[in-house]
Amino acid sequence: MKELLEQEFLKRFGTGGRPNVYFAGGRVNLIGEHIDYSGGKVFPCALALGTYVAVRRRGDGERIFQSVGVSDGWEKYPQAVLSAMRQAGIDFSGGFEVLVAGDLPLGAGLSSSASLEVAIAYALSDMFGLGISNKDIALLCQKAENDFVGVSCGIMDQFAVAMGKEGCAIYLDTHSLKYEHIPLAMEECELLILDTKKSRKLSESKYNERRSECERALKCLQKRLDIEALCELTEADFSANAELIDDPVCLRRARHAVFENRRVEEAVSLLGQGDMAAFGRLMNQSHFSLRDDYEVSCEELDVLTDILRRQDGVLGARMTGAGFGGCVVALVERDKAEAVALLTLEEYRSIIGHEGACYRGVGGAPKRI
Ligand code: GLA
């Protein structure tokens, strides 16, 4: 990819110095879904698939963004990063030309937008000596997305992409931003990512709806409880105070948040003990909660996870990301992974009527390559 991108760069912008090339991955969330805006704990990791950017300075002050094979509307992300930098007082003069390419499927729930934002911020910080830490890059890119792209996402995606570490997932407390890299030491198992190839059309409006339902549930609980976020509650405290939530839908949304947060804590401790079977069972429970209480799944995601769960060698499977389409993550015994992927995709096609796809490989932090 690097060589091809460099060649294309020189073709488009002319010879006159080789560009620097940078990479940032996508992300997959292992467990802890739809709770990064309720102060919950999440457990994502960066992917080996991601975004490549080639950058070179320009003497005339112009700033040019071009892409290879990236769909329309992508320029708003780098522009948003520049605006967020200005807003944060990170001003740098100087022009540049940027060529973007990637191997991450777009709109598949693997955070292609966070990957692009982080890759751009990281590249500019390095090229212009801005010295922005990776953690600040994550926060800056979340601001870019919230204030300038207009998507009110939580911090998980940008954090997972900017703060990834090879061979590890990130145990992140989205309330305090404390985090820990946890080695995915899974000799016997691996993660498979299966794509429904259903684009997440509804996801933005439904995403905002879920956020406000959680806010409403929180307000109700605050009448009696001194809490700032839903995920501060234990399951017992939640059950004891659930009657405060006046709306049955909001009650189910809040229940998902509280129980999902607990599952994340448990999952991380099970990983430490090497109990992958129990980890997988929590992934299944997470999916059921997202399907029934949070209602962010869809037929394709349910079919795909059902097919997976029926197969020998699959320890657990759940939707990952915002939902309403996109991808599933499954924990699978390593020696059966190939067969599981093939059989799953075949059965998926025969039930749903179109192809899915399978991706493998976790990655690390953004880097110059
Ligand atoms: C999207 C958002 C994240 C997170 C997930 C759901 O990916 O960008 O902040 O809320 O959905 O877990």
PDB file of N, CA and C and ligand atoms in Angstrom, residues 27 29 32-37 42 109 111 142 145 151-158 200 207 211 318-323, ligand 1:
ATOM      1  N   ARG A  27     -11.233   0.255  14.220  1.00  0.00           N
ATOM      2  CA  ARG A  27     -11.354  -0.364  15.545  1.00  0.00           C
ATOM      3  C   ARG A  27     -12.487  -1.376  15.560  1.00  0.00           C
ATOM      4  N   ASN A  29     -14.866  -3.205  18.655  1.00  0.00           N
ATOM      5  CA  ASN A  29     -15.116  -3.208  20.099  1.00  0.00           C
ATOM      6  C   ASN A  29     -15.477  -4.628  20.533  1.00  0.00           C
ATOM      7  N   GLY A  32     -18.888  -3.846  25.532  1.00  0.00           N
ATOM      8  CA  GLY A  32     -19.102  -2.515  26.103  1.00  0.00           C
ATOM      9  C   GLY A  32     -19.676  -1.603  25.040  1.00  0.00           C
ATOM     10  N   GLU A  33     -20.884  -1.967  24.575  1.00  0.00           N
ATOM     11  CA  GLU A  33     -21.443  -1.241  23.426  1.00  0.00           C
ATOM     12  C   GLU A  33     -22.518  -0.248  23.851  1.00  0.00           C
ATOM     13  N   HIS A  34     -22.460   0.921  23.234  1.00  0.00           N
ATOM     14  CA  HIS A  34     -23.436   1.985  23.493  1.00  0.00           C
ATOM     15  C   HIS A  34     -23.415   2.413  24.954  1.00  0.00           C
ATOM     16  N   ILE A  35     -22.251   2.399  25.562  1.00  0.00           N
ATOM     17  CA  ILE A  35     -22.187   2.934  26.939  1.00  0.00           C
ATOM     18  C   ILE A  35     -21.081   3.975  27.085  1.00  0.00           C
ATOM     19  N   ASP A  36     -20.417   4.332  25.973  1.00  0.00           N
ATOM     20  CA  ASP A  36     -19.349   5.343  26.121  1.00  0.00           C
ATOM     21  C   ASP A  36     -19.925   6.747  26.281  1.00  0.00           C
ATOM     22  N   TYR A  37     -21.238   6.910  26.099  1.00  0.00           N
ATOM     23  CA  TYR A  37     -21.859   8.206  26.399  1.00  0.00           C
ATOM     24  C   TYR A  37     -22.702   8.117  27.672  1.00  0.00           C
ATOM     25  N   VAL A  42     -15.416   0.427  28.262  1.00  0.00           N
ATOM     26  CA  VAL A  42     -15.465  -0.208  26.951  1.00  0.00           C
ATOM     27  C   VAL A  42     -14.161  -0.963  26.726  1.00  0.00           C
ATOM     28  N   GLY A 109     -19.095   0.036  10.282  1.00  0.00           N
ATOM     29  CA  GLY A 109     -19.076   0.014  11.746  1.00  0.00           C
ATOM     30  C   GLY A 109     -17.702  -0.291  12.311  1.00  0.00           C
ATOM     31  N   SER A 111     -15.299   2.066  12.247  1.00  0.00           N
ATOM     32  CA  SER A 111     -14.744   3.396  12.518  1.00  0.00           C
ATOM     33  C   SER A 111     -13.820   3.927  11.437  1.00  0.00           C
ATOM     34  N   GLN A 142     -12.549  13.571  18.449  1.00  0.00           N
ATOM     35  CA  GLN A 142     -13.937  13.455  18.905  1.00  0.00           C
ATOM     36  C   GLN A 142     -14.618  14.825  18.785  1.00  0.00           C
ATOM     37  N   GLU A 145     -15.531  15.486  15.238  1.00  0.00           N
ATOM     38  CA  GLU A 145     -16.731  14.742  14.858  1.00  0.00           C
ATOM     39  C   GLU A 145     -17.992  15.389  15.474  1.00  0.00           C
ATOM     40  N   VAL A 151     -21.824  14.727  14.388  1.00  0.00           N
ATOM     41  CA  VAL A 151     -22.238  13.434  14.933  1.00  0.00           C
ATOM     42  C   VAL A 151     -21.880  13.418  16.415  1.00  0.00           C
ATOM     43  N   SER A 152     -22.893  13.165  17.261  1.00  0.00           N
ATOM     44  CA  SER A 152     -22.608  13.267  18.701  1.00  0.00           C
ATOM     45  C   SER A 152     -22.111  11.938  19.275  1.00  0.00           C
ATOM     46  N   CYS A 153     -21.020  11.432  18.728  1.00  0.00           N
ATOM     47  CA  CYS A 153     -20.464  10.148  19.183  1.00  0.00           C
ATOM     48  C   CYS A 153     -19.757  10.303  20.526  1.00  0.00           C
ATOM     49  N   GLY A 154     -19.516   9.187  21.179  1.00  0.00           N
ATOM     50  CA  GLY A 154     -18.718   9.181  22.400  1.00  0.00           C
ATOM     51  C   GLY A 154     -17.233   9.180  22.053  1.00  0.00           C
ATOM     52  N   ILE A 155     -16.395   8.842  23.030  1.00  0.00           N
ATOM     53  CA  ILE A 155     -14.947   8.914  22.834  1.00  0.00           C
ATOM     54  C   ILE A 155     -14.344   7.585  22.352  1.00  0.00           C
ATOM     55  N   MET A 156     -15.137   6.500  22.390  1.00  0.00           N
ATOM     56  CA  MET A 156     -14.534   5.179  22.183  1.00  0.00           C
ATOM     57  C   MET A 156     -13.741   5.028  20.878  1.00  0.00           C
ATOM     58  N   ASP A 157     -14.318   5.427  19.764  1.00  0.00           N
ATOM     59  CA  ASP A 157     -13.696   5.107  18.477  1.00  0.00           C
ATOM     60  C   ASP A 157     -12.355   5.820  18.300  1.00  0.00           C
ATOM     61  N   GLN A 158     -12.373   7.129  18.543  1.00  0.00           N
ATOM     62  CA  GLN A 158     -11.146   7.903  18.354  1.00  0.00           C
ATOM     63  C   GLN A 158     -10.078   7.450  19.344  1.00  0.00           C
ATOM     64  N   ARG A 200     -25.265   1.135   7.402  1.00  0.00           N
ATOM     65  CA  ARG A 200     -25.973   1.500   8.620  1.00  0.00           C
ATOM     66  C   ARG A 200     -26.787   2.779   8.404  1.00  0.00           C
ATOM     67  N   TYR A 207     -29.144   6.631  16.809  1.00  0.00           N
ATOM     68  CA  TYR A 207     -28.070   6.844  17.787  1.00  0.00           C
ATOM     69  C   TYR A 207     -28.432   8.013  18.713  1.00  0.00           C
ATOM     70  N   ARG A 211     -29.278   8.111  22.795  1.00  0.00           N
ATOM     71  CA  ARG A 211     -28.608   9.007  23.745  1.00  0.00           C
ATOM     72  C   ARG A 211     -29.640   9.774  24.562  1.00  0.00           C
ATOM     73  N   ARG A 318     -21.135 -11.201  18.770  1.00  0.00           N
ATOM     74  CA  ARG A 318     -22.005 -10.046  19.040  1.00  0.00           C
ATOM     75  C   ARG A 318     -21.827  -8.984  17.961  1.00  0.00           C
ATOM     76  N   MET A 319     -22.835  -8.126  17.825  1.00  0.00           N
ATOM     77  CA  MET A 319     -22.668  -6.968  16.950  1.00  0.00           C
ATOM     78  C   MET A 319     -21.628  -6.051  17.569  1.00  0.00           C
ATOM     79  N   THR A 320     -20.940  -5.282  16.743  1.00  0.00           N
ATOM     80  CA  THR A 320     -19.940  -4.352  17.264  1.00  0.00           C
ATOM     81  C   THR A 320     -20.157  -2.984  16.629  1.00  0.00           C
ATOM     82  N   GLY A 321     -19.975  -1.920  17.398  1.00  0.00           N
ATOM     83  CA  GLY A 321     -20.198  -0.568  16.876  1.00  0.00           C
ATOM     84  C   GLY A 321     -21.624  -0.114  17.105  1.00  0.00           C
ATOM     85  N   ALA A 322     -22.054   0.863  16.321  1.00  0.00           N
ATOM     86  CA  ALA A 322     -23.346   1.508  16.574  1.00  0.00           C
ATOM     87  C   ALA A 322     -24.546   0.608  16.275  1.00  0.00           C
ATOM     88  N   GLY A 323     -24.397  -0.354  15.360  1.00  0.00           N
ATOM     89  CA  GLY A 323     -25.503  -1.265  15.062  1.00  0.00           C
ATOM     90  C   GLY A 323     -26.298  -0.882  13.832  1.00  0.00           C
TER      91      GLY A 323
HETATM   92  C1  GLA B   1     -20.379   4.543  17.494  1.00  0.00           C
HETATM   93  C2  GLA B   1     -19.891   5.750  18.269  1.00  0.00           C
HETATM   94  C3  GLA B   1     -19.165   5.342  19.550  1.00  0.00           C
HETATM   95  C4  GLA B   1     -20.001   4.339  20.366  1.00  0.00           C
HETATM   96  C5  GLA B   1     -20.501   3.216  19.474  1.00  0.00           C
HETATM   97  C6  GLA B   1     -21.438   2.292  20.204  1.00  0.00           C
HETATM   98  O1  GLA B   1     -19.298   3.812  16.995  1.00  0.00           O
HETATM   99  O2  GLA B   1     -19.027   6.539  17.471  1.00  0.00           O
HETATM  100  O3  GLA B   1     -18.834   6.486  20.311  1.00  0.00           O
HETATM  101  O4  GLA B   1     -21.050   5.000  21.011  1.00  0.00           O
HETATM  102  O5  GLA B   1     -21.164   3.703  18.325  1.00  0.00           O
HETATM  103  O6  GLA B   1     -20.804   1.627  21.225  1.00  0.00           O
END
